[in-house]
PDB file of C-alpha atoms and ligand atoms in Angstrom:
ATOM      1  CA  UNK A 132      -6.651 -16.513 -15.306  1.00 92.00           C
ATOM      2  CA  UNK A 133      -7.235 -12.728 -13.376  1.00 97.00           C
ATOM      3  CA  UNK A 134      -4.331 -10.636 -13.881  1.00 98.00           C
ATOM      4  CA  UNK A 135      -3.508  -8.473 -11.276  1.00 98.00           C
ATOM      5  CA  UNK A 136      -1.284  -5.608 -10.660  1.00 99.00           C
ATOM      6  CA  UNK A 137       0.493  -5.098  -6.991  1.00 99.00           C
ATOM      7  CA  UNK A 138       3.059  -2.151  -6.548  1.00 98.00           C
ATOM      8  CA  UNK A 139       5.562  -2.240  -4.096  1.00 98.00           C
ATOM      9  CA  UNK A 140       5.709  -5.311  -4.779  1.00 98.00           C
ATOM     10  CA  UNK A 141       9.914  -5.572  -3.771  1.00 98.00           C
ATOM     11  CA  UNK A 142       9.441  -5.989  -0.156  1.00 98.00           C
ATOM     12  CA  UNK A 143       6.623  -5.849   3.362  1.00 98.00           C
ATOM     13  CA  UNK A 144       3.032  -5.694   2.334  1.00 98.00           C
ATOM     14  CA  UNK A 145       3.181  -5.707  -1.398  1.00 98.00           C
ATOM     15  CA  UNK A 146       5.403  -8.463  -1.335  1.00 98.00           C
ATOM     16  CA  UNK A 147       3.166 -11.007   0.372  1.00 98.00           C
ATOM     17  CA  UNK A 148       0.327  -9.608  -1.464  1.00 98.00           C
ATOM     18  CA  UNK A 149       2.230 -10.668  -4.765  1.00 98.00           C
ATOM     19  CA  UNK A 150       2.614 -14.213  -3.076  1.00 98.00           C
ATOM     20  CA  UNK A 151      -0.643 -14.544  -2.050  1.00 98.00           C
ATOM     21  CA  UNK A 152      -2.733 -13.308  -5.051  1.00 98.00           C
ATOM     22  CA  UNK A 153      -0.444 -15.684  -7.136  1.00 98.00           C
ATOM     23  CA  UNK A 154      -1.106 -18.474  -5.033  1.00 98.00           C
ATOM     24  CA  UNK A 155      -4.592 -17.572  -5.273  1.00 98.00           C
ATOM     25  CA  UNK A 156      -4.782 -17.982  -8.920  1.00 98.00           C
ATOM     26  CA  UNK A 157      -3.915 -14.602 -10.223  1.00 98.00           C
ATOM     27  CA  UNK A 158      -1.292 -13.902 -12.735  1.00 98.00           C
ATOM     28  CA  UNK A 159       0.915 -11.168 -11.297  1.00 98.00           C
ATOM     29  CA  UNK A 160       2.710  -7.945 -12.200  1.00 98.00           C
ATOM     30  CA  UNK A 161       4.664  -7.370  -9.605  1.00 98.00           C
ATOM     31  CA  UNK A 162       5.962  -3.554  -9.836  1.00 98.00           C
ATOM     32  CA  UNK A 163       8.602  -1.415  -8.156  1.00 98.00           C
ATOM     33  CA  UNK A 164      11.681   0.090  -8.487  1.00 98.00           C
ATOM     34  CA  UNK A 165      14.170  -2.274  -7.339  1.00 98.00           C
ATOM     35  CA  UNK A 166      14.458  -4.930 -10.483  1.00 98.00           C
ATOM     36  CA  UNK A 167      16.691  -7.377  -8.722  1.00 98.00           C
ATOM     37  CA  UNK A 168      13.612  -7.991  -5.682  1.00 98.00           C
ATOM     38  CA  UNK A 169      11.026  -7.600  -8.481  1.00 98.00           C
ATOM     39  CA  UNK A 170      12.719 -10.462 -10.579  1.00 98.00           C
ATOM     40  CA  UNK A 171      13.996 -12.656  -7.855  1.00 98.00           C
ATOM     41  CA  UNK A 172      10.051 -13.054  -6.455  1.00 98.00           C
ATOM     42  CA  UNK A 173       8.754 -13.541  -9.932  1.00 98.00           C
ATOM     43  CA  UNK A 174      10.643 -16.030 -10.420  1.00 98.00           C
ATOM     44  CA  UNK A 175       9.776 -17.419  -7.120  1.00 98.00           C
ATOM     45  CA  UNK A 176       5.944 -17.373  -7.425  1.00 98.00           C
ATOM     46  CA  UNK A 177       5.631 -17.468 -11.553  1.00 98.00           C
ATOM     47  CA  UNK A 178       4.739 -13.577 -11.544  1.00 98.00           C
ATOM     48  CA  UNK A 179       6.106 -11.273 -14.035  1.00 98.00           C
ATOM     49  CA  UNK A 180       8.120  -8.048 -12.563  1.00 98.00           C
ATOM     50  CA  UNK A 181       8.000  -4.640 -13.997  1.00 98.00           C
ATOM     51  CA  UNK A 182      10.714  -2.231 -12.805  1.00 98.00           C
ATOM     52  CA  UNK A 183       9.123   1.015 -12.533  1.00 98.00           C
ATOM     53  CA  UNK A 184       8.722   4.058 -10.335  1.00 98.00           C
ATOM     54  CA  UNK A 185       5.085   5.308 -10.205  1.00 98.00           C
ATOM     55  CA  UNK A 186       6.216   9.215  -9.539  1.00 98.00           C
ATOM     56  CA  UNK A 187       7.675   9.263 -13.000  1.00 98.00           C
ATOM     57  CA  UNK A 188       5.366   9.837 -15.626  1.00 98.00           C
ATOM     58  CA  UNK A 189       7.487   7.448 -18.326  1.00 98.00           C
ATOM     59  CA  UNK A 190       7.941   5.005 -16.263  1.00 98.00           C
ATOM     60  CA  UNK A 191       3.716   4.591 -15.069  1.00 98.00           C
ATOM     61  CA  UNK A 192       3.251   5.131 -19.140  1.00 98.00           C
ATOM     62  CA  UNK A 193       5.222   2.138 -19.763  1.00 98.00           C
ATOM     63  CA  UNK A 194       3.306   0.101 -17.075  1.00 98.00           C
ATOM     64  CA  UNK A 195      -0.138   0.778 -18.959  1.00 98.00           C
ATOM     65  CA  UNK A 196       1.479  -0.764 -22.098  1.00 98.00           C
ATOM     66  CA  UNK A 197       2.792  -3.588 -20.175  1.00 98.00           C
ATOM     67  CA  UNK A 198      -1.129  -4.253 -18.805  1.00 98.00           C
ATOM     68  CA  UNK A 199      -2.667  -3.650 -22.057  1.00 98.00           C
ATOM     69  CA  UNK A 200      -6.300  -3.874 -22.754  1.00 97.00           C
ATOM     70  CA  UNK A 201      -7.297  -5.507 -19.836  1.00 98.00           C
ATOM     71  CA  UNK A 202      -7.001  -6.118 -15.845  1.00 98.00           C
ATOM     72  CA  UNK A 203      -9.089  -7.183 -13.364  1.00 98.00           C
ATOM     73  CA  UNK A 204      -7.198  -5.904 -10.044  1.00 99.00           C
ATOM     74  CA  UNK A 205      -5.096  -3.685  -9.187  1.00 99.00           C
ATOM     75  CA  UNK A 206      -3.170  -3.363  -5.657  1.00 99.00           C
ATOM     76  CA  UNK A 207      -1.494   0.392  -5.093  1.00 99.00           C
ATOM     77  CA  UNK A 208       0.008  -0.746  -2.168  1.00 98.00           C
ATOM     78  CA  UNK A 209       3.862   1.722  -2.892  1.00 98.00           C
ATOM     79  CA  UNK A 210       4.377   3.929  -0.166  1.00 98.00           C
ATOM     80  CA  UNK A 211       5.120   4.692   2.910  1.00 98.00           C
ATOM     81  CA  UNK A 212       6.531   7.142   5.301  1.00 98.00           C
ATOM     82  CA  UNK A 213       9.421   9.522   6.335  1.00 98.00           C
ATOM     83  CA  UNK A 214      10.506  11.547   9.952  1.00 97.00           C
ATOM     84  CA  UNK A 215       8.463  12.226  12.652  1.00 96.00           C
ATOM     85  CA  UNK A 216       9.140  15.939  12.791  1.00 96.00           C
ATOM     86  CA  UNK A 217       6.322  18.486  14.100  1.00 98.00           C
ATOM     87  CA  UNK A 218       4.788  19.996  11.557  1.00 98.00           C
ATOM     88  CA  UNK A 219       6.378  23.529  12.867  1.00 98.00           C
ATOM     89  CA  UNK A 220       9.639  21.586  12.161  1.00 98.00           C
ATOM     90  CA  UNK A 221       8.720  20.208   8.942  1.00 98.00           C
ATOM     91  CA  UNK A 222      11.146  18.849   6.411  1.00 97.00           C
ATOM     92  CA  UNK A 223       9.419  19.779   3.512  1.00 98.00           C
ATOM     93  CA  UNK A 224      11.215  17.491   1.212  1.00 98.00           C
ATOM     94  CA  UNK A 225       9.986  14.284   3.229  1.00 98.00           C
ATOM     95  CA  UNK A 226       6.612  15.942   2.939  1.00 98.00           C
ATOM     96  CA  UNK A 227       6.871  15.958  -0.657  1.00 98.00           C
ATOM     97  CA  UNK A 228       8.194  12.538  -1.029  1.00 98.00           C
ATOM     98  CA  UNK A 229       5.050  11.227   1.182  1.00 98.00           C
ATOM     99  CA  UNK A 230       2.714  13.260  -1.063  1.00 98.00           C
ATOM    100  CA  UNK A 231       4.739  11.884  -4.243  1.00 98.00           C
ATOM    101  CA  UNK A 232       4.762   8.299  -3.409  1.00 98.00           C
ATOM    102  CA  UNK A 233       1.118   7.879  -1.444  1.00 98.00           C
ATOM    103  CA  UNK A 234      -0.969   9.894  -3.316  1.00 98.00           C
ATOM    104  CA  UNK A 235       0.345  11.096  -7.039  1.00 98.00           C
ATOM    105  CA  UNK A 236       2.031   7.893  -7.927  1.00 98.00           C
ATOM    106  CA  UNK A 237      -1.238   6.318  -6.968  1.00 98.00           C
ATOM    107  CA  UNK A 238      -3.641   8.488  -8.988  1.00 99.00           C
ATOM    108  CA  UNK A 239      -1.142   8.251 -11.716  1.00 99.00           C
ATOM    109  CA  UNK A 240      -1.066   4.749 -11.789  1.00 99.00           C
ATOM    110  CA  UNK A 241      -4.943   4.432 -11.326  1.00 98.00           C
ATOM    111  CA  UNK A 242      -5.223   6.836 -14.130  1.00 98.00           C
ATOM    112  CA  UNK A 243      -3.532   4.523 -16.870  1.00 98.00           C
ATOM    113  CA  UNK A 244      -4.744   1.524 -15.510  1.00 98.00           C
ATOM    114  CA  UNK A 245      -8.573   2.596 -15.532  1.00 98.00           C
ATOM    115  CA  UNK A 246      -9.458   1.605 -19.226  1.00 98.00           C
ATOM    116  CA  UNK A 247      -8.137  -1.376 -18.660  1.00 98.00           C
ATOM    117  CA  UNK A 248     -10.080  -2.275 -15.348  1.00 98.00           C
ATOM    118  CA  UNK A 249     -13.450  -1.203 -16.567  1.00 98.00           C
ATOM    119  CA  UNK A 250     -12.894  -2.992 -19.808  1.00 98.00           C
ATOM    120  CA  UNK A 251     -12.530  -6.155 -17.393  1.00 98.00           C
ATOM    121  CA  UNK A 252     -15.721  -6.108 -16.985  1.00 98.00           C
ATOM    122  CA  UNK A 253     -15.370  -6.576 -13.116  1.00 98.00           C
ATOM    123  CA  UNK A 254     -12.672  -4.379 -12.029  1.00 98.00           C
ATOM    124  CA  UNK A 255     -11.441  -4.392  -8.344  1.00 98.00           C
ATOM    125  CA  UNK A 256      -9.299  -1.374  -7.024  1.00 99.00           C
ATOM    126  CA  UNK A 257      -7.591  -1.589  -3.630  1.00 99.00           C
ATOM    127  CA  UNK A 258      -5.559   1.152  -2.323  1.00 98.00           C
ATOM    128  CA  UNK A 259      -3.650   0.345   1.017  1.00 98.00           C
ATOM    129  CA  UNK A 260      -4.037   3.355   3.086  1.00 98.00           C
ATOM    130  CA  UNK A 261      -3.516   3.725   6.826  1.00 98.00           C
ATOM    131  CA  UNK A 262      -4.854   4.150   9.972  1.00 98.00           C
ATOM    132  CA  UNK A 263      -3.269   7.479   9.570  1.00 97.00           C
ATOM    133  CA  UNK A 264      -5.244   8.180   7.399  1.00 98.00           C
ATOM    134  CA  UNK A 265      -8.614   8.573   9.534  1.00 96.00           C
ATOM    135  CA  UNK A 266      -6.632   9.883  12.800  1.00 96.00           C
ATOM    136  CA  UNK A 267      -3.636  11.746  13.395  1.00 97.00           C
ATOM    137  CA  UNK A 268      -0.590  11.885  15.725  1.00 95.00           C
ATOM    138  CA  UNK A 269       2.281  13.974  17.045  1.00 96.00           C
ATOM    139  CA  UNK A 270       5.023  13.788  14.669  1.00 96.00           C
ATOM    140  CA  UNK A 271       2.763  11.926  12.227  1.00 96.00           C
ATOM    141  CA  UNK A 272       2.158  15.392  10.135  1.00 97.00           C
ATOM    142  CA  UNK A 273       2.963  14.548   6.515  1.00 98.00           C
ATOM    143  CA  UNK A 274       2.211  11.041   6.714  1.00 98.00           C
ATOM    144  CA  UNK A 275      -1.050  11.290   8.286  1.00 98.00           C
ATOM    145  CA  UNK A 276      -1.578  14.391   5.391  1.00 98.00           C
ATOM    146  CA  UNK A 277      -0.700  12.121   2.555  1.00 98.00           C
ATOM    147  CA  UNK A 278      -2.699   9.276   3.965  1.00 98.00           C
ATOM    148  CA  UNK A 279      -5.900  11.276   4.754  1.00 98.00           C
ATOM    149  CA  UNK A 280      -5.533  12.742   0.822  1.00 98.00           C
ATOM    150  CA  UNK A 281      -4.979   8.383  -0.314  1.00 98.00           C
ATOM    151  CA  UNK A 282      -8.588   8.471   1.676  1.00 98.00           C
ATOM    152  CA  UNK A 283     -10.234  11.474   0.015  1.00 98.00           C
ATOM    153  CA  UNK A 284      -8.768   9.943  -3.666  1.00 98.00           C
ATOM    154  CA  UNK A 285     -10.459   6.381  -2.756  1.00 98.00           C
ATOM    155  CA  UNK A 286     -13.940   7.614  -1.788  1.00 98.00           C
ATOM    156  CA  UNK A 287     -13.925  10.364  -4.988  1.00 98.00           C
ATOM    157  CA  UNK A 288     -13.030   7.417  -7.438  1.00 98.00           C
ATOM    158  CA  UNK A 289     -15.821   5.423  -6.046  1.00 98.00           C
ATOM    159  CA  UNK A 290     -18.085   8.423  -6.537  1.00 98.00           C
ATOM    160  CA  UNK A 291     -16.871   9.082 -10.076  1.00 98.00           C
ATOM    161  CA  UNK A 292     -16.799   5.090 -10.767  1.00 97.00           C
ATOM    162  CA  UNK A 293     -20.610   4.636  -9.477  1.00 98.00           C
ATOM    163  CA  UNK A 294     -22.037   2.804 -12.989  1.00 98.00           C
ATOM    164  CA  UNK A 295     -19.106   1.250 -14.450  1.00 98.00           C
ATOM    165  CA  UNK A 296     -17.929  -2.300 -13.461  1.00 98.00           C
ATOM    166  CA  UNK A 297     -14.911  -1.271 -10.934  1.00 98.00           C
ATOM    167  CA  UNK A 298     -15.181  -1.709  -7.013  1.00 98.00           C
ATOM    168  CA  UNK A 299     -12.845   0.289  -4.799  1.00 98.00           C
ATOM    169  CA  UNK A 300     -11.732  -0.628  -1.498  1.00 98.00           C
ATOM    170  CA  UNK A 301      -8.961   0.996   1.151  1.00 98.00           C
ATOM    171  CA  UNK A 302      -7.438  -1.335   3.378  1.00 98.00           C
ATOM    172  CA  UNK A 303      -6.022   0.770   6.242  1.00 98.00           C
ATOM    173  CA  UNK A 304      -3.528  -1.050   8.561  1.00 98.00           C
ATOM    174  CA  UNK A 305      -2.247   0.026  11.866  1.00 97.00           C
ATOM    175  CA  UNK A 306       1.105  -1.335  12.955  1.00 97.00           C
ATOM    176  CA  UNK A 307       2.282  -3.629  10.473  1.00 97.00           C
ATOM    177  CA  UNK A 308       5.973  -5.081  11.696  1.00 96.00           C
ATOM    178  CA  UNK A 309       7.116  -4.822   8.067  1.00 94.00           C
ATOM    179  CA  UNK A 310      11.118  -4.947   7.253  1.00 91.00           C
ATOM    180  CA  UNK A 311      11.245  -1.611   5.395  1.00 95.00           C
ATOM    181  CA  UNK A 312       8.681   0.660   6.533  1.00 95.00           C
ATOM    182  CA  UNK A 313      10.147   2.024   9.769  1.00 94.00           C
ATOM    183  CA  UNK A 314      13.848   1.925   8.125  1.00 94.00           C
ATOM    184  CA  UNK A 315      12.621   4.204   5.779  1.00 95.00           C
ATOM    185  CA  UNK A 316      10.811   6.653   8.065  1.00 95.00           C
ATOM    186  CA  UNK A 317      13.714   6.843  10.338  1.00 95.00           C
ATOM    187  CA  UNK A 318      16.037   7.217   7.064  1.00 93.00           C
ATOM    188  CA  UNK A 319      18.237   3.698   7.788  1.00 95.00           C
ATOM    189  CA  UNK A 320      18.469   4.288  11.572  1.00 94.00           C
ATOM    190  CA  UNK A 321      17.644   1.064  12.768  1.00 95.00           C
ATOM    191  CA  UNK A 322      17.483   1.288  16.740  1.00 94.00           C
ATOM    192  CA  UNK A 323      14.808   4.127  15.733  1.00 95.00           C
ATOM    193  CA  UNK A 324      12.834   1.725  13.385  1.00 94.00           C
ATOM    194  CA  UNK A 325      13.195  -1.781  16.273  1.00 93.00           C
ATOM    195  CA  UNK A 326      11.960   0.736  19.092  1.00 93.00           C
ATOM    196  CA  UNK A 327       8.443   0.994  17.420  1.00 92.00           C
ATOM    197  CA  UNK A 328       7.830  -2.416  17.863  1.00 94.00           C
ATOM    198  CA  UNK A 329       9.088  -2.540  21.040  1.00 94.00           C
ATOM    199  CA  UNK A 330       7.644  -4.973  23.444  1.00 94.00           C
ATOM    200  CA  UNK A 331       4.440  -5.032  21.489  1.00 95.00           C
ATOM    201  CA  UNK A 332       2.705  -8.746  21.641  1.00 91.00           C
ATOM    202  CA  UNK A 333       2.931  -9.833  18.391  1.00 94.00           C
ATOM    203  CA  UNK A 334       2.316  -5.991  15.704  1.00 96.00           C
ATOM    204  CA  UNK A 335       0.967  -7.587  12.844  1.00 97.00           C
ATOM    205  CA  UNK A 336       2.462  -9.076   9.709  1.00 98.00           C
ATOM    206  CA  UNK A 337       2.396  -8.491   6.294  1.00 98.00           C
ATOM    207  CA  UNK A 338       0.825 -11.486   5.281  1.00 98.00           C
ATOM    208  CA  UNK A 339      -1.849 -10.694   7.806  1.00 98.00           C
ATOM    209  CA  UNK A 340      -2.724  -7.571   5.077  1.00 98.00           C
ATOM    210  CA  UNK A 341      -2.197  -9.664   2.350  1.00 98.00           C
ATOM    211  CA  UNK A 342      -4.895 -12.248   3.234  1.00 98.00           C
ATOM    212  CA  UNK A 343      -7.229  -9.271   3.964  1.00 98.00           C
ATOM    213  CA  UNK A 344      -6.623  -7.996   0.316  1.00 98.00           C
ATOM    214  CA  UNK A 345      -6.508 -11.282  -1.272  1.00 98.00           C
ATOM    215  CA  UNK A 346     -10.431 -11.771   0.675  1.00 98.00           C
ATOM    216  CA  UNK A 347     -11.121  -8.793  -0.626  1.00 98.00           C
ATOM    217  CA  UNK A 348     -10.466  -9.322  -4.168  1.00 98.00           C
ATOM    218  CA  UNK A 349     -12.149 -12.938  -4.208  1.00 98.00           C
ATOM    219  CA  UNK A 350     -15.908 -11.594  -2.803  1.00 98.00           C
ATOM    220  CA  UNK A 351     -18.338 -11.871  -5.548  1.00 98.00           C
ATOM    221  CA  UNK A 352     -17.985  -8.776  -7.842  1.00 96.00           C
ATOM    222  CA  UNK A 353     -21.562  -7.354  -6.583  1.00 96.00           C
ATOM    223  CA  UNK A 354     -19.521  -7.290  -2.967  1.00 98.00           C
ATOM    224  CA  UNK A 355     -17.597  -3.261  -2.535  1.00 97.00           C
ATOM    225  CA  UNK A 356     -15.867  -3.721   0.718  1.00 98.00           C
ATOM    226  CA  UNK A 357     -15.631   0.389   1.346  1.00 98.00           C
ATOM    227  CA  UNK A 358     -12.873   0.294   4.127  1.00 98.00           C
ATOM    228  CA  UNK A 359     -11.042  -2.253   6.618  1.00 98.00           C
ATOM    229  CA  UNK A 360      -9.212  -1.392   8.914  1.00 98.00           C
ATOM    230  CA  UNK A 361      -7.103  -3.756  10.935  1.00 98.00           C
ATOM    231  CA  UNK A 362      -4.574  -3.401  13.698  1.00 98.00           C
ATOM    232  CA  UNK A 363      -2.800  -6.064  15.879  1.00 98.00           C
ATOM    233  CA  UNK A 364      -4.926  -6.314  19.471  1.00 97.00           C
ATOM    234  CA  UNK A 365      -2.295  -5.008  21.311  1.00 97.00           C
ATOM    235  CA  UNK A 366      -3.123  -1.482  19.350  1.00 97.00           C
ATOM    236  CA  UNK A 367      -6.363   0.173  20.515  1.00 95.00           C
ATOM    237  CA  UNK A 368      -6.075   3.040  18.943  1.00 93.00           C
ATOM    238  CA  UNK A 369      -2.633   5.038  17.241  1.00 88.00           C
ATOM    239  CA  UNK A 370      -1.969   7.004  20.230  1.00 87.00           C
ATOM    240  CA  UNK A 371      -3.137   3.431  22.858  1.00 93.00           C
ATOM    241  CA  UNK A 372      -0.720   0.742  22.325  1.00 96.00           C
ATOM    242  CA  UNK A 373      -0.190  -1.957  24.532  1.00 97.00           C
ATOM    243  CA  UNK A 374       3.817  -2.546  25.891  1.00 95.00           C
ATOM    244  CA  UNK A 375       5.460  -5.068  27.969  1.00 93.00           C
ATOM    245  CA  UNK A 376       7.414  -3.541  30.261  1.00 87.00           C
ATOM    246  CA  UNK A 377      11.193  -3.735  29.551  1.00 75.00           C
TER     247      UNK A 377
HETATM  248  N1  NAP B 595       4.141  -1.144   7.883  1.00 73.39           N
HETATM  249  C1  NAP B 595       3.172  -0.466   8.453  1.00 73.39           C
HETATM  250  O1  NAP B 595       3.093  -0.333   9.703  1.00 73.39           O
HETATM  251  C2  NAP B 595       2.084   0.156   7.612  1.00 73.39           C
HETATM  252  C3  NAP B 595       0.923   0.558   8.271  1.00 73.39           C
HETATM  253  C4  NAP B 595      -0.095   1.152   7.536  1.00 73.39           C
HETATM  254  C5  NAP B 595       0.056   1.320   6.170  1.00 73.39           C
HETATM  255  N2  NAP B 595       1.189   0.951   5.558  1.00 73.39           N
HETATM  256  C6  NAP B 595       1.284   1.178   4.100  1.00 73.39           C
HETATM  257  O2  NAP B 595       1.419  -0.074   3.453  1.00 73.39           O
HETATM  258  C7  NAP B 595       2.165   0.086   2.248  1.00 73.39           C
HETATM  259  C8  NAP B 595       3.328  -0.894   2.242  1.00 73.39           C
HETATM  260  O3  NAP B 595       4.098  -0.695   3.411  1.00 73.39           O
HETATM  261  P1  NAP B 595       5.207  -1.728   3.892  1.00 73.39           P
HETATM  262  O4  NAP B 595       5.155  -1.760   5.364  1.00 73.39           O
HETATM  263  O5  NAP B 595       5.128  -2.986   3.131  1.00 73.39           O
HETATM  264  O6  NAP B 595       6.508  -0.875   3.517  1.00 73.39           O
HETATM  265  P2  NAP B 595       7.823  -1.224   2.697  1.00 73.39           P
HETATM  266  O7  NAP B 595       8.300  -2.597   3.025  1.00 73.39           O
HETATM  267  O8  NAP B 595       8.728  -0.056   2.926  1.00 73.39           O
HETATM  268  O9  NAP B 595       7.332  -1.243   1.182  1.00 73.39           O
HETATM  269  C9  NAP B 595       7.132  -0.087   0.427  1.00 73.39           C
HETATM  270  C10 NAP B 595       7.105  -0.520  -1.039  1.00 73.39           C
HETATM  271  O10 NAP B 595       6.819   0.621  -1.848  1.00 73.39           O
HETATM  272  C11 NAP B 595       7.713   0.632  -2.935  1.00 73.39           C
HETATM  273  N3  NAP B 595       7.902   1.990  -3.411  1.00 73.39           N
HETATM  274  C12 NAP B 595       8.289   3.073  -2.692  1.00 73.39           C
HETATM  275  N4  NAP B 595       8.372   4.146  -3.502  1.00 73.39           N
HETATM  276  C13 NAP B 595       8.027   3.719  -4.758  1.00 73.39           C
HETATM  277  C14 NAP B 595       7.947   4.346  -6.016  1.00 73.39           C
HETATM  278  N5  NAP B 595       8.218   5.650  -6.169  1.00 73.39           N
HETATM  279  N6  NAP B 595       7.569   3.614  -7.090  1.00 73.39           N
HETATM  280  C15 NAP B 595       7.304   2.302  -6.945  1.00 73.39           C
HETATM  281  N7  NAP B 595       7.362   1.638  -5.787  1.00 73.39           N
HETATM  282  C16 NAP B 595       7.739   2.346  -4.705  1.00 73.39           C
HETATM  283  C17 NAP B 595       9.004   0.008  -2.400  1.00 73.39           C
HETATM  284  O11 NAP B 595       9.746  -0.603  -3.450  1.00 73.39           O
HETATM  285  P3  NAP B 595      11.043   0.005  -4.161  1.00 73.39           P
HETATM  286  O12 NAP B 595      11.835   0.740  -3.106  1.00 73.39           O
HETATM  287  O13 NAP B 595      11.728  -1.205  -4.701  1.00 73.39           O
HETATM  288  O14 NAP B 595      10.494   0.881  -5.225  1.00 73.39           O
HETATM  289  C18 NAP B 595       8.429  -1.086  -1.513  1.00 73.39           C
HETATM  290  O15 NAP B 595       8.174  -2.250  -2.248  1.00 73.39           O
HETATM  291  C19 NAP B 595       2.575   1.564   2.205  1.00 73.39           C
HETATM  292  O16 NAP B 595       1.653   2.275   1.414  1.00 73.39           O
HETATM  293  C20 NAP B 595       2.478   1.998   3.660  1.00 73.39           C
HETATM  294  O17 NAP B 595       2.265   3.384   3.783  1.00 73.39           O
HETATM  295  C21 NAP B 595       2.218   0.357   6.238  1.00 73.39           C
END
């Protein structure tokens, strides 16, 4: 059986990626920091949960002994983003949670979990980035920062990987209707975090990114899928979203 690794695994995205790779045949890990999610959904889908939170050092050291020798995928999927503030009104401690979470709990992660992945013989990265991360927007400063470094990281790695047995691939979403994502932005405030989705046919789903990473992972291991990026048709670009009229 594949093993695979999917963090933020507790809730949105990672959560239905957890479901769907295990339904797909994978034996999970599911990791994040909230234990009572982790363990309720592993016991759900027949995963196994690892409480851990992949800015701390300990904690991602403890993951790599939980993987041991070998994996085949991993899913850094943890983020995610906070305010909207200009960046001349910047709230430098949300920027350095973005930077924390999206991009050095990632590298960190992929870091400890390399050996393993090559020594797979067919390793599959997939870091979920965003389509903030190839444009940006008003507001969208540190997010869009942290998610344009998640790029940079993905298309290095496949650089430095060229000639061992790993594939890397960044799935880039646009607007996901996720429970958590916009709750977190708008720190709890949850008229804030409804009025993004507001009168928008159908944003998309998690399990609409899921499927996407769970096609990913299945192509033949010859098959790098560099970058998808997927938004719901009422989005036509960040800035061009489509509204019904309240
Ligand atoms: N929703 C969207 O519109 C959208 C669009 C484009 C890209 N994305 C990206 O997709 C990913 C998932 O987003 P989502 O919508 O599913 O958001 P979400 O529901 O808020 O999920 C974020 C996940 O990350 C985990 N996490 C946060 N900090 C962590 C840490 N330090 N260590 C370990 N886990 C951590 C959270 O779990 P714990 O709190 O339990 O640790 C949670 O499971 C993120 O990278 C986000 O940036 C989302």
């Amino acid at each position: 059986m594949p093993t695979a690794v999917v963090t933020g695994a507790s809730s949105g995205i990672g959560e239905a990626t957890a479901r769907a790779l295990s339904a797909a045949g994978y034996t999970v890990l599911a990791v994040a920091r909230r234990r009572d999610r982790i363990e309720r959904l592993a016991e759900e889908i027949g995963a196994i949960a690892l409480t851990c939170d992949i800015t701390d050092a300990d904690d991602v050291a403890r993951l790599a002994e939980a993987v041991g020798d070998r994996l085949d995928l991993l899913v850094n999927n943890a983020g995610g983003a906070k305010g909207m503030a200009d960046v001349a009104a910047a709230d430098l401690d949300d920027w350095r949670w973005m930077y924390e979470v999206n991009v050095l709990g990632t590298v960190a992660v992929t870091k400890a979990l390399a050996p393993a992945l090559v020594a797979s013989g067919a390793g599959t990265i997939i870091n979920v980035g965003s389509t903030a991360g190839r444009v940006v927007y008003e507001g969208g400063g540190g997010y869009t920062a942290a998610k344009h470094a998640l790029a940079a990281v993905t298309e290095t790695l496949r650089l430095e990987l060229n000639g061992q047995p790993v594939r890397i691939t960044e799935i880039s979403p646009g607007m996901v209707k996720t429970e958590e994502f916009s709750l977190t932005r708008f720190d709890g405030d949850s008229a804030r975090a409804e009025a993004v989705y507001a009168g928008v046919d159908e944003p998309l789903v998690a399990e609409d990114i899921a499927d996407a990473i769970c096609w990913v992972a299945t192509r033949p291991a010859h098959v790098d899928i560099d970058l998808m990026v997927i938004k719901p048709v009422a989005q036509a670009a960040q800035w061009k979203v489509h509204r019904r009229p309240s």
